[in-house]
XYZ file of C-alpha atoms in Angstrom:
775
model
C 72.959 55.950 -28.174
C 70.349 53.570 -29.523
C 71.807 50.800 -27.461
C 71.368 52.854 -24.250
C 67.821 53.540 -25.165
C 67.117 49.895 -25.885
C 68.740 48.838 -22.537
C 66.663 51.487 -20.714
C 63.434 50.322 -22.307
C 64.169 46.589 -21.604
C 64.919 47.432 -18.007
C 61.727 49.257 -17.737
C 59.608 46.380 -19.214
C 61.344 43.856 -16.954
C 60.561 45.996 -13.854
C 56.902 46.392 -15.064
C 56.593 42.615 -15.588
C 58.125 41.686 -12.193
C 55.791 44.241 -10.503
C 52.770 42.704 -12.244
C 53.770 39.282 -11.630
C 54.328 40.106 -7.950
C 50.832 41.636 -7.800
C 49.134 38.584 -9.500
C 51.008 36.306 -6.945
C 49.885 38.350 -4.152
C 46.238 38.405 -5.261
C 46.343 34.688 -5.977
C 47.821 34.098 -2.542
C 45.301 36.411 -1.012
C 42.527 34.429 -2.950
C 43.795 31.087 -1.897
C 44.250 32.253 1.722
C 40.633 33.692 1.631
C 39.306 30.532 0.244
C 41.153 28.533 2.815
C 40.013 30.696 5.733
C 36.400 30.287 4.361
C 36.693 26.497 4.038
C 38.331 26.157 7.456
C 35.914 28.553 9.087
C 33.340 26.735 11.212
C 34.544 23.327 10.239
C 33.111 20.748 12.654
C 35.140 19.247 15.463
C 36.074 15.774 14.124
C 36.312 14.554 17.733
C 32.484 14.403 17.758
C 32.580 11.919 14.966
C 32.142 8.923 17.263
C 29.135 10.596 19.024
C 26.964 11.109 15.900
C 23.214 10.629 16.319
C 20.091 11.021 14.022
C 18.781 14.450 14.291
C 15.026 14.234 14.425
C 12.391 11.476 14.033
C 9.934 11.896 11.160
C 6.357 11.299 11.862
C 3.488 9.695 9.866
C -0.111 10.749 10.523
C -3.552 9.661 9.255
C -5.823 12.199 7.519
C -7.216 13.281 10.980
C -3.819 14.016 12.420
C -3.578 10.749 14.482
C 0.006 9.263 14.719
C 0.533 6.178 12.726
C 4.296 5.746 12.851
C 7.700 7.190 13.896
C 10.292 6.849 11.177
C 13.646 6.555 13.008
C 16.521 4.284 13.558
C 15.105 2.183 16.383
C 17.637 -0.779 16.152
C 20.998 0.612 15.203
C 23.527 -1.668 16.979
C 27.250 -0.608 17.091
C 29.636 -3.475 16.595
C 33.510 -3.395 16.847
C 35.603 -4.124 13.896
C 36.621 -7.369 15.504
C 32.990 -8.500 15.289
C 32.791 -7.787 11.483
C 34.144 -10.615 9.461
C 37.059 -9.981 6.936
C 34.951 -10.765 3.959
C 32.630 -7.932 4.893
C 35.555 -5.463 5.350
C 37.224 -6.652 2.003
C 33.804 -6.446 0.131
C 33.124 -2.769 1.154
C 36.696 -1.663 0.566
C 36.756 -3.340 -2.990
C 33.692 -1.751 -4.205
C 33.845 1.678 -2.426
C 37.431 2.525 -2.059
C 40.036 0.117 -3.433
C 43.023 2.240 -2.373
C 41.673 2.738 1.096
C 44.812 1.433 2.826
C 47.066 3.374 0.476
C 45.810 6.998 0.746
C 45.608 9.587 3.533
C 41.950 10.428 3.215
C 41.889 11.904 -0.319
C 42.801 9.558 -3.358
C 44.195 11.997 -6.030
C 44.429 8.991 -8.377
C 40.728 8.171 -7.819
C 39.708 11.779 -8.319
C 41.557 11.929 -11.673
C 39.931 8.591 -12.821
C 36.475 9.899 -11.833
C 37.121 13.217 -13.792
C 38.071 11.292 -16.972
C 35.009 8.948 -16.613
C 32.650 11.966 -16.009
C 34.140 13.835 -19.027
C 33.696 10.800 -21.303
C 30.151 10.309 -20.004
C 29.111 13.804 -20.356
C 27.839 13.924 -16.715
C 28.670 12.858 -13.220
C 29.070 9.031 -13.251
C 31.792 8.707 -10.622
C 32.250 10.758 -7.480
C 35.826 9.885 -6.571
C 35.177 10.095 -2.834
C 37.003 7.690 -0.459
C 35.421 5.888 2.360
C 36.871 8.542 4.674
C 35.225 11.403 2.613
C 31.873 9.436 2.609
C 32.187 9.253 6.419
C 32.855 13.001 6.691
C 30.141 13.902 4.303
C 27.465 11.640 5.928
C 28.218 12.814 9.385
C 29.018 16.535 9.093
C 28.056 17.896 5.726
C 25.045 18.161 3.256
C 24.462 15.935 0.289
C 24.426 18.952 -2.146
C 26.965 18.632 -4.942
C 29.026 21.894 -4.745
C 32.669 22.667 -5.058
C 32.888 24.174 -1.637
C 31.253 21.179 0.009
C 33.728 18.850 -1.944
C 36.743 20.852 -0.635
C 35.522 20.941 2.923
C 34.887 17.112 2.649
C 38.488 16.635 1.518
C 39.826 18.823 4.421
C 37.730 16.853 6.958
C 38.879 13.527 5.567
C 42.581 14.515 5.758
C 41.931 15.644 9.427
C 39.991 12.459 10.279
C 42.885 10.255 8.873
C 45.346 12.107 11.172
C 43.104 11.440 14.208
C 41.881 7.953 13.587
C 43.457 4.735 12.350
C 42.290 3.023 9.120
C 40.511 0.189 11.251
C 38.761 2.837 13.360
C 37.553 4.808 10.151
C 36.380 1.474 8.674
C 34.675 0.543 11.792
C 32.730 3.829 11.941
C 31.847 3.684 8.256
C 30.414 0.147 8.500
C 28.334 1.043 11.570
C 27.010 4.244 10.000
C 26.378 3.534 6.348
C 22.721 3.018 5.077
C 21.925 -0.434 3.635
C 18.333 0.148 2.860
C 14.979 -1.104 4.488
C 15.704 1.232 7.287
C 19.043 -0.586 8.267
C 21.905 1.728 9.434
C 25.073 -0.067 10.138
C 26.258 -3.619 9.217
C 24.716 -5.329 12.406
C 21.160 -4.075 11.609
C 21.465 -4.807 8.016
C 22.633 -8.266 8.607
C 19.625 -8.856 10.883
C 17.200 -7.205 8.448
C 18.269 -9.208 5.397
C 19.568 -12.417 6.676
C 18.330 -12.812 10.318
C 21.860 -13.231 11.594
C 24.617 -11.360 13.401
C 27.293 -9.549 11.271
C 29.972 -11.840 12.496
C 28.247 -14.930 10.899
C 28.149 -13.399 7.340
C 29.573 -15.546 4.557
C 31.322 -14.179 1.368
C 28.058 -14.294 -0.800
C 26.060 -12.370 1.777
C 28.780 -9.920 2.519
C 29.183 -9.069 -1.240
C 25.499 -8.442 -1.627
C 25.352 -6.062 1.384
C 28.530 -4.236 0.126
C 26.592 -3.556 -3.170
C 23.702 -1.826 -1.393
C 24.969 1.601 -0.256
C 25.222 2.915 -3.883
C 21.487 2.555 -4.430
C 19.833 0.836 -1.474
C 16.280 0.890 -2.811
C 17.188 -0.312 -6.315
C 19.627 -2.963 -5.252
C 17.550 -4.386 -2.363
C 17.068 -8.204 -2.804
C 13.623 -7.554 -1.355
C 12.779 -5.241 -4.203
C 14.635 -6.943 -7.100
C 16.686 -10.044 -6.524
C 18.002 -10.209 -10.044
C 19.373 -6.686 -9.790
C 20.819 -7.473 -6.401
C 22.469 -10.578 -7.708
C 23.863 -8.423 -10.669
C 25.333 -6.036 -8.227
C 26.770 -8.759 -6.087
C 28.617 -10.161 -9.142
C 30.284 -6.753 -9.676
C 31.420 -6.705 -6.078
C 32.836 -10.265 -6.415
C 34.535 -9.587 -9.612
C 36.202 -6.529 -8.166
C 37.350 -8.518 -5.007
C 38.991 -11.008 -7.343
C 40.810 -8.389 -9.419
C 42.249 -6.858 -6.194
C 43.319 -10.292 -4.836
C 40.989 -10.420 -1.756
C 39.621 -13.733 -3.180
C 40.352 -16.094 -6.024
C 38.326 -16.213 -9.318
C 37.116 -19.668 -8.114
C 35.923 -18.286 -4.745
C 34.078 -15.527 -6.635
C 32.311 -18.024 -8.778
C 31.238 -20.203 -5.947
C 29.947 -17.268 -3.958
C 27.942 -16.144 -6.967
C 26.293 -19.383 -7.161
C 25.553 -19.625 -3.464
C 21.834 -19.301 -2.758
C 20.848 -16.270 -0.718
C 18.307 -17.071 2.001
C 16.476 -13.882 3.092
C 14.917 -13.468 6.547
C 11.713 -12.003 5.213
C 11.347 -8.234 4.800
C 11.620 -6.651 8.194
C 11.827 -2.862 7.595
C 13.460 -1.278 10.605
C 11.219 0.661 12.939
C 7.862 -0.505 11.491
C 6.911 -3.738 13.297
C 5.215 -2.060 16.280
C 3.587 0.907 14.587
C 0.053 1.313 13.421
C -0.881 0.335 9.852
C 2.660 -1.068 9.234
C 1.730 -2.479 5.784
C 0.516 0.896 4.675
C 3.581 2.760 6.093
C 5.932 0.452 4.544
C 4.159 1.138 1.174
C 5.036 4.743 1.641
C 8.705 4.207 2.654
C 10.412 3.230 -0.679
C 8.918 6.259 -2.699
C 9.816 8.579 0.235
C 13.369 7.298 0.380
C 13.816 7.498 -3.426
C 12.491 11.127 -3.551
C 14.120 12.573 -0.180
C 16.838 10.145 0.609
C 17.079 7.831 3.572
C 18.723 10.436 5.853
C 15.895 12.989 5.308
C 13.162 10.249 5.810
C 14.666 8.727 9.038
C 16.479 11.801 10.477
C 15.004 14.929 8.932
C 12.005 15.426 11.238
C 9.361 15.211 8.304
C 5.656 15.442 9.058
C 3.855 13.312 6.657
C 0.019 13.409 6.539
C -1.488 10.431 4.782
C -4.844 9.547 3.260
C -5.402 6.702 5.615
C -8.193 6.890 8.062
C -7.318 5.037 11.279
C -10.884 4.067 12.054
C -11.245 2.394 8.694
C -7.785 0.796 8.974
C -8.774 -0.779 12.402
C -12.040 -2.017 10.804
C -10.086 -3.554 7.985
C -7.644 -5.279 10.214
C -10.481 -6.611 12.394
C -12.340 -7.965 9.327
C -9.218 -9.578 7.928
C -8.263 -11.125 11.341
C -11.684 -12.422 12.067
C -12.226 -13.738 8.460
C -9.023 -15.765 8.621
C -9.874 -17.009 12.193
C -13.271 -18.267 10.953
C -11.721 -19.819 7.997
C -8.825 -21.607 9.727
C -10.022 -25.020 8.888
C -10.415 -24.047 5.247
C -6.720 -24.008 4.535
C -6.576 -20.325 4.039
C -3.320 -18.735 5.489
C -3.349 -15.281 3.966
C -5.542 -12.365 3.047
C -5.343 -8.774 1.802
C -7.712 -5.805 1.830
C -7.381 -2.334 0.362
C -10.053 0.414 0.223
C -9.925 3.639 -1.825
C -12.027 6.773 -1.791
C -14.176 6.540 -5.076
C -13.854 10.138 -5.866
C -10.147 10.856 -5.192
C -8.351 7.369 -5.193
C -7.009 8.261 -1.662
C -6.143 4.955 0.222
C -8.222 4.627 3.244
C -7.300 1.280 4.540
C -4.633 -1.327 3.618
C -3.971 -4.659 5.142
C -1.196 -6.591 3.419
C -1.401 -10.073 5.105
C -2.251 -11.858 8.431
C 0.622 -10.362 10.456
C 3.237 -7.784 9.715
C 5.492 -9.266 12.234
C 5.385 -12.730 10.652
C 5.660 -11.470 6.981
C 6.219 -7.890 5.788
C 5.399 -8.796 2.143
C 2.557 -6.473 1.264
C 0.014 -8.638 -0.628
C -2.408 -5.684 -1.078
C 0.191 -3.776 -3.162
C 2.713 -6.312 -4.267
C 1.008 -9.790 -4.852
C 0.098 -10.631 -8.341
C -2.752 -13.342 -8.159
C -5.219 -14.811 -10.659
C -8.448 -12.926 -10.490
C -10.896 -15.574 -11.677
C -14.370 -14.225 -12.305
C -13.660 -10.926 -10.798
C -12.135 -10.136 -14.369
C -15.570 -10.522 -15.967
C -16.679 -6.975 -15.253
C -14.030 -5.754 -17.749
C -15.563 -8.047 -20.408
C -19.038 -6.673 -19.806
C -17.765 -3.127 -19.704
C -16.324 -3.522 -23.121
C -19.668 -5.087 -24.188
C -21.793 -2.323 -22.826
C -19.387 0.364 -24.130
C -19.787 -1.162 -27.702
C -23.544 -0.526 -27.714
C -24.933 -3.795 -26.161
C -27.564 -3.662 -23.366
C -28.021 -5.544 -20.241
C -31.167 -7.020 -21.657
C -29.496 -8.383 -24.775
C -29.326 -12.226 -24.787
C -26.639 -14.625 -25.371
C -26.584 -18.419 -25.643
C -24.956 -20.260 -22.870
C -24.233 -23.466 -24.654
C -21.244 -25.731 -25.487
C -18.528 -24.055 -27.696
C -14.913 -24.941 -28.592
C -12.192 -22.809 -30.036
C -9.111 -23.913 -31.805
C -5.672 -22.405 -30.851
C -2.033 -23.117 -31.237
C -2.021 -25.010 -27.970
C -5.101 -27.175 -28.744
C -8.818 -26.985 -28.307
C -10.287 -24.658 -25.794
C -13.795 -25.614 -24.448
C -14.990 -23.418 -21.574
C -17.181 -24.798 -18.896
C -19.438 -23.338 -16.276
C -18.725 -23.696 -12.471
C -21.883 -25.829 -11.917
C -21.089 -28.112 -15.008
C -24.379 -27.118 -16.698
C -25.504 -24.833 -19.557
C -28.458 -22.596 -19.096
C -29.577 -21.725 -22.634
C -30.489 -18.230 -23.717
C -29.915 -15.656 -20.981
C -29.412 -11.912 -20.572
C -26.108 -10.273 -20.111
C -27.323 -9.006 -16.884
C -28.246 -12.518 -15.682
C -25.031 -13.981 -16.859
C -22.893 -11.449 -14.936
C -24.988 -11.782 -11.761
C -24.689 -15.549 -11.784
C -20.995 -15.514 -12.899
C -21.599 -17.950 -15.812
C -18.362 -18.582 -17.743
C -19.379 -19.511 -21.173
C -21.192 -16.203 -22.075
C -18.163 -14.196 -20.869
C -15.804 -16.168 -23.214
C -18.397 -15.760 -26.238
C -18.538 -12.080 -25.598
C -14.744 -11.812 -25.507
C -14.496 -13.729 -28.873
C -17.098 -11.394 -30.229
C -15.497 -8.197 -28.965
C -11.960 -9.275 -29.571
C -9.434 -10.168 -26.945
C -7.136 -7.179 -27.631
C -10.128 -4.834 -27.363
C -11.104 -6.191 -23.836
C -7.436 -6.044 -22.672
C -7.315 -2.397 -23.842
C -10.257 -1.622 -21.441
C -8.397 -3.474 -18.658
C -5.305 -1.341 -19.165
C -7.288 1.917 -19.358
C -9.069 1.131 -16.155
C -5.793 0.771 -14.267
C -4.458 -2.864 -14.438
C -0.901 -2.674 -15.483
C 0.020 -6.370 -15.176
C -1.958 -7.611 -18.256
C -0.055 -7.942 -21.539
C -1.443 -8.127 -25.039
C 1.527 -10.348 -25.882
C 1.002 -12.978 -23.192
C -2.625 -12.601 -22.360
C -4.268 -12.387 -25.725
C -6.309 -15.603 -25.370
C -9.878 -16.281 -24.733
C -9.169 -17.708 -21.317
C -8.409 -14.220 -20.098
C -12.122 -13.608 -20.002
C -12.233 -15.873 -16.942
C -9.105 -14.397 -15.288
C -6.548 -16.716 -16.894
C -3.679 -14.323 -16.966
C 0.050 -14.833 -17.139
C 0.950 -12.579 -14.293
C -2.217 -12.069 -12.409
C -3.412 -8.781 -10.917
C -2.643 -6.731 -7.821
C -5.403 -6.039 -5.277
C -4.628 -2.348 -5.291
C -5.039 -2.274 -9.041
C -8.305 -4.151 -8.921
C -9.681 -1.517 -6.581
C -8.584 1.158 -8.839
C -10.089 -0.454 -11.886
C -13.382 -1.099 -10.137
C -13.325 2.495 -8.858
C -13.553 3.857 -12.462
C -17.120 2.297 -12.615
C -18.135 3.708 -9.261
C -16.724 7.209 -10.341
C -18.750 7.517 -13.495
C -15.878 6.337 -15.867
C -13.125 8.553 -14.310
C -9.987 6.684 -13.193
C -8.270 8.178 -9.974
C -4.495 7.552 -9.369
C -4.229 5.811 -6.007
C -2.856 8.332 -3.518
C -1.382 7.746 -0.064
C 0.176 11.163 0.795
C -1.690 14.378 1.338
C 0.971 16.647 2.555
C 4.624 16.632 3.680
C 6.191 19.433 5.683
C 9.873 19.639 6.898
C 10.860 20.221 10.554
C 10.246 23.925 10.164
C 6.797 23.661 8.776
C 7.720 24.266 5.170
C 5.457 22.426 2.665
C 7.537 20.018 0.615
C 4.699 18.571 -1.345
C 0.900 18.559 -1.314
C -1.787 16.180 -2.741
C -3.040 16.973 -6.154
C -5.698 14.736 -7.742
C -4.586 12.882 -10.815
C -7.676 11.724 -12.785
C -8.533 10.820 -16.327
C -11.845 9.858 -17.881
C -11.569 6.359 -19.453
C -15.214 5.357 -19.958
C -18.414 7.055 -20.863
C -20.549 8.079 -17.983
C -23.465 5.948 -19.289
C -21.340 2.808 -19.635
C -20.164 3.064 -15.957
C -23.667 3.713 -14.733
C -25.064 0.656 -16.505
C -22.199 -1.504 -15.048
C -22.937 -0.144 -11.631
C -26.553 -1.217 -12.096
C -25.710 -4.656 -13.490
C -23.182 -5.473 -10.723
C -25.597 -4.318 -8.011
C -27.503 -7.362 -8.905
C -24.328 -9.561 -8.135
C -25.030 -8.631 -4.372
C -28.894 -8.625 -4.256
C -29.407 -11.904 -5.984
C -26.295 -13.172 -7.575
C -23.012 -14.880 -6.342
C -22.245 -12.040 -3.978
C -25.162 -12.090 -1.591
C -22.922 -12.590 1.288
C -21.580 -9.062 0.783
C -24.803 -7.338 1.532
C -24.283 -4.239 3.878
C -27.766 -2.622 3.902
C -26.603 0.194 1.541
C -26.545 0.314 -2.350
C -23.579 -1.504 -3.306
C -22.162 -3.315 -6.357
C -19.393 -5.902 -6.883
C -18.150 -9.125 -8.283
C -16.901 -12.523 -6.845
C -13.826 -14.130 -8.274
C -12.636 -17.774 -7.806
C -10.012 -19.661 -9.614
C -10.936 -23.293 -10.767
C -8.169 -24.920 -8.549
C -9.384 -22.868 -5.412
C -5.895 -21.134 -5.116
C -7.404 -17.610 -5.091
C -10.782 -16.076 -3.966
C -11.788 -12.518 -4.346
C -14.607 -10.068 -3.711
C -14.170 -6.549 -5.134
C -17.069 -4.119 -4.706
C -17.944 -0.479 -4.231
C -20.475 1.996 -3.049
C -20.661 5.686 -4.107
C -18.074 6.440 -1.578
C -15.538 3.513 -1.182
C -14.234 0.763 -3.408
C -12.601 -2.190 -1.691
C -10.890 -5.177 -2.898
C -10.519 -8.418 -0.707
C -8.356 -11.512 -1.624
C -7.771 -14.676 0.220
C -5.337 -17.546 -0.498
C -1.917 -18.904 0.326
C 1.455 -17.594 -0.449
C 2.745 -21.004 -1.697
C -0.339 -21.425 -4.017
C -1.566 -24.446 -2.036
C -5.359 -24.810 -2.938
C -7.780 -23.887 -0.294
C -10.613 -26.110 0.722
C -13.051 -27.031 -1.870
C -15.976 -24.598 -2.016
C -13.982 -21.600 -0.841
C -15.326 -19.124 -3.396
C -15.489 -15.344 -3.783
C -19.078 -15.317 -2.335
C -17.895 -16.980 0.878
C -14.926 -15.903 3.037
C -13.978 -12.801 0.826
C -17.517 -11.475 0.601
C -18.065 -11.797 4.260
C -14.832 -9.978 5.146
C -15.815 -7.310 2.606
C -19.127 -6.780 4.286
C -17.561 -6.890 7.748
C -15.200 -4.029 6.753
C -17.637 -1.942 4.640
C -20.303 -1.606 7.340
C -18.230 0.319 9.726
C -16.249 1.881 6.948
C -19.400 3.380 5.330
C -20.421 4.763 8.699
C -17.138 6.443 8.963
C -17.248 7.769 5.343
C -20.660 9.362 6.054
C -19.186 10.995 9.262
C -16.245 12.355 7.094
C -18.493 13.689 4.497
C -20.784 15.396 7.084
C -17.655 17.034 8.599
C -16.406 18.223 5.161
C -19.816 19.821 4.346
C -19.388 21.772 7.707
C -15.800 22.663 6.744
C -14.420 20.812 9.676
C -11.396 18.527 9.848
C -12.384 14.792 10.029
C -12.690 13.698 13.708
C -12.162 10.248 15.223
C -15.232 7.981 14.753
C -18.230 8.181 17.276
C -20.751 5.544 18.322
C -23.769 6.457 16.167
C -26.480 4.413 14.612
C -25.357 3.197 11.160
C -28.936 2.528 9.844
C -29.897 6.043 10.753
C -26.870 7.457 8.733
C -27.475 5.292 5.852
C -31.186 6.187 5.793
C -30.526 9.923 5.914
C -27.890 9.501 3.210
C -30.257 7.734 0.893
C -33.160 10.260 1.558
C -30.831 13.013 0.381
C -29.970 11.159 -2.799
C -33.565 10.487 -3.660
C -34.316 14.225 -3.019
C -31.500 15.134 -5.346
C -32.525 12.737 -8.167
C -36.265 13.537 -7.768
C -36.502 15.861 -10.645
C -34.731 14.105 -13.292
C -35.333 10.305 -12.836
C -38.245 7.903 -12.967
C -38.768 4.930 -10.550
C -40.273 1.714 -12.021
C -40.770 -2.032 -11.160
C -38.937 -4.409 -13.489
C -38.039 -8.034 -13.722
C -34.548 -8.352 -12.209
C -33.397 -10.926 -14.784
C -34.521 -9.189 -18.062
C -34.437 -5.524 -16.809
C -37.753 -4.980 -18.588
C -41.302 -4.306 -17.288
C -42.579 -7.503 -15.462
C -45.017 -9.972 -16.906
C -47.179 -12.313 -14.779
C -44.620 -15.104 -15.271
C -41.770 -13.166 -13.523
C -40.996 -14.872 -10.148
C -39.665 -11.530 -8.708
C -39.844 -7.874 -9.309
C -37.456 -5.064 -8.225
C -37.770 -1.322 -7.917
C -35.115 0.603 -9.993
C -34.607 4.320 -10.567
C -33.768 5.291 -14.175
C -32.379 8.488 -15.586
C -34.902 10.470 -17.741
C -35.370 8.711 -21.038
C -33.708 5.587 -19.984
C -36.593 3.655 -18.553
C -37.646 0.427 -20.333
C -40.902 0.347 -22.121
C -41.040 -3.436 -23.333
C -42.306 -6.255 -21.286
C -40.126 -9.160 -20.013
C -39.071 -11.398 -22.776
C -37.660 -13.974 -20.478
C -40.694 -15.141 -18.479
C -43.270 -14.550 -21.091
C -45.954 -11.996 -21.528
C -49.626 -11.667 -20.494
C -52.446 -9.253 -20.983
C -53.061 -8.569 -17.327
C -50.560 -8.215 -14.499
C -50.648 -10.313 -11.442
C -52.635 -9.341 -8.199
C -50.645 -8.836 -4.992
C -51.171 -9.187 -1.429
C -49.088 -8.177 1.650
C -47.959 -10.647 4.377
C -48.986 -9.599 7.871
C -45.985 -7.953 9.419
C -43.882 -10.424 11.453
C -40.560 -8.544 11.668
C -38.925 -5.370 12.594
C -37.890 -3.284 9.455
C -34.897 -1.022 10.150
C -34.307 2.167 8.149
C -31.621 2.100 5.535
C -33.065 -0.460 3.198
C -31.145 -0.954 -0.009
C -31.966 1.324 -2.871
C -32.788 -1.822 -4.997
C -35.549 -3.339 -2.977
C -37.749 -6.118 -4.061
C -41.270 -4.883 -4.275
C -44.727 -5.469 -5.818
C -45.948 -4.888 -9.302
C -47.960 -1.812 -10.089
C -51.083 -2.024 -8.128
C -54.283 -3.249 -9.699
C -56.680 -5.974 -8.370
C -57.718 -7.688 -11.600
C -57.558 -11.501 -11.552
C -54.250 -12.711 -13.013
C -53.737 -14.881 -16.053
C -54.124 -18.600 -15.352
C -51.076 -20.840 -15.521
C -50.619 -24.546 -15.103
C -49.710 -24.033 -11.440
C -52.860 -22.123 -10.672
C -53.618 -18.438 -10.213
C -50.498 -16.309 -9.435
C -50.760 -13.853 -6.581
C -47.923 -11.505 -5.640
C -47.060 -11.048 -1.821
C -44.538 -9.008 0.034
C -42.287 -11.265 2.010
C -39.580 -10.101 4.515
C -36.257 -12.010 4.644
C -33.406 -11.924 7.337
C -30.262 -10.366 5.817
C -28.000 -12.804 7.789
C -29.667 -16.061 7.047
C -31.547 -15.330 3.801
C -34.624 -17.004 5.398
C -38.064 -15.542 6.106
C -37.675 -12.942 8.902
C -39.114 -13.218 12.353
C -39.903 -10.314 14.611
C -36.505 -10.560 16.086
C -34.300 -10.327 13.021
C -32.393 -7.016 13.340
C -32.002 -6.502 9.622
C -34.386 -7.443 6.843
C -35.194 -6.787 3.327
C -38.546 -7.235 1.388
C -39.173 -9.076 -1.793
C -42.235 -9.414 -3.869
C -42.792 -13.063 -4.703
C -45.503 -15.248 -6.285
C -47.538 -16.713 -3.674
C -47.021 -20.246 -4.940
C -43.218 -19.828 -4.638
C -42.907 -18.390 -1.067
C -40.475 -20.363 1.047
C -41.779 -21.730 4.373
C -38.611 -21.760 6.283
C -38.145 -19.002 8.974
C -34.869 -17.684 10.338
C -33.501 -20.070 12.862
C -30.825 -17.570 14.413
C -33.096 -14.685 15.628
C -36.078 -17.041 16.420
């Protein structure tokens, strides 16, 4: 009886189990069928694989909406597999899919190996995708990492392998894959990197190209040759392991020198502002991927102003043309908005077609005396004043490398001088003495805070750094950023090139947000602005005068390999560099106050006009419009009147000696008018040119010239009026007289000089030479 019940119970359980098992199988089969249907649903037709084209061109605009560049694939050239050398085919197979000729589109062994590596690494380190899968993904699918996309990719790969031969698949892949620098396909890449056809590639060149698709921006030999060579070695070693080449051939190829054609980013040569657009390109590709940048229909609004850009290109072109007999082959210019750090103009060299190396953003050059403002900034911030004196006298310092004895450019020493005069005249010894007093590391700290990243407390901690003797040099863009700190009241603005990016449907992907940081006290920055204004009005930078309040500094290396002028107004800060890529010395006498200062002035005059137009439009809440032909002097005059009206209630205007910065004595050869903040005006009398009980008398020269509006804020003028007899000196009675000078020639003005300034000079020191250009 019990046995019958047991058998009956066992049969029931077996029936129940079989029923449940059948249900589970049916559900699993249904699920698999559903997944399969969903995966196969709307799969693209692989017959279209040979007709694939980029979707939509991305466009780059200036801040006013004017087109700068079309980012697209302009020179993709399809080549048959027979024109692709075997070493190129073997290289790409070795590093991307070593079992390419053994699988049918999906490599199960490769997927297993990638799974193990990812599990060990705690993240996705290998993808396990075959060349066929990559081809399917790049042409038909998105780059999102999802299980569904991976399964669809595998299905498409299997279909492609049934439709096309291995040679056809490899041909399609090598003509489609991205190699960096805007180069899609092996033929374009070969031209971009080596200036030759793909069929002429050797083993070393092929191995380097094969290493690029994994990370084109990082492994590009134009970005980092050491990293590119390291990746090349990985490819060669893998080829040797697989038997494509011998170990000896791999070693020989690794030692072969790679000769690059010179950076030629595809699609940029014929566009406006090509150096600026190429400056944007690598960050855009790193962030959005090459496919999105070149094919995604992005709309990129930049900070560049096309009018300023054209003025910059013209200034550089004319400056190099005028200096063609001075052994100068290259120049760079970059201009930033003082308040925002937005890049307004960028010229990276003589010609983008000849050389696409961006000297404005990439070149590291010795700054010479353009480094001195950092020393004086540290001095002023420590509590020193422009009127403090320092001895310009012989001095020597012992160091591990010997004795260092700084010398001045003119070979002379000038005795006791003020900090203001030492900076204006760019005298070397006082800058070195100040650095020794303040501490080298302290000065370098100010340099880093203000935006120079190339200095090193390890390699540059020597007194020669005060004169710009740096291990790695400085970048023009960073020099403009650092000087902009002074112009912006001690606030550093991160350089910005992009204002807004939208996709093809108008969705905003990113938008400009200012990145600023206060790194100096306002008072320190304002004092430096005033001190550096004297560089242009009476110092080494007089060639940079633009008829508008401006400050700056010249820079020249002792061997004439580099010359600089970096200067700013309240709206723009601009750095100009000239020299040679091969470090060949320029002609003797090419200093910062000549070619660079003139190029700076040639750019800043129209750029300031444009900046005032933009500011006026912004006050009216309008979008910036293309520049109009207006009178610059009228604009500048109106701007200064507004400034004077604004500062009227909290400032005081006095006449002071330009060298000492104190109230003038009868011995002062010149006086200038300066505006001081409340409580900051000097009360002592000049201690450089002696004191006297009574000030000198002044007279006014009969007008012989036309005075345009828009005179500089710092205008040489007369001493406070009184008509008492001056104190007697050995040269006789001193009488002050207003004298007008031509801005172009620096000589006394005639009635035909278009621009003049007025100085108050002792009568016994008035020059007698009149302008011979406008006579």
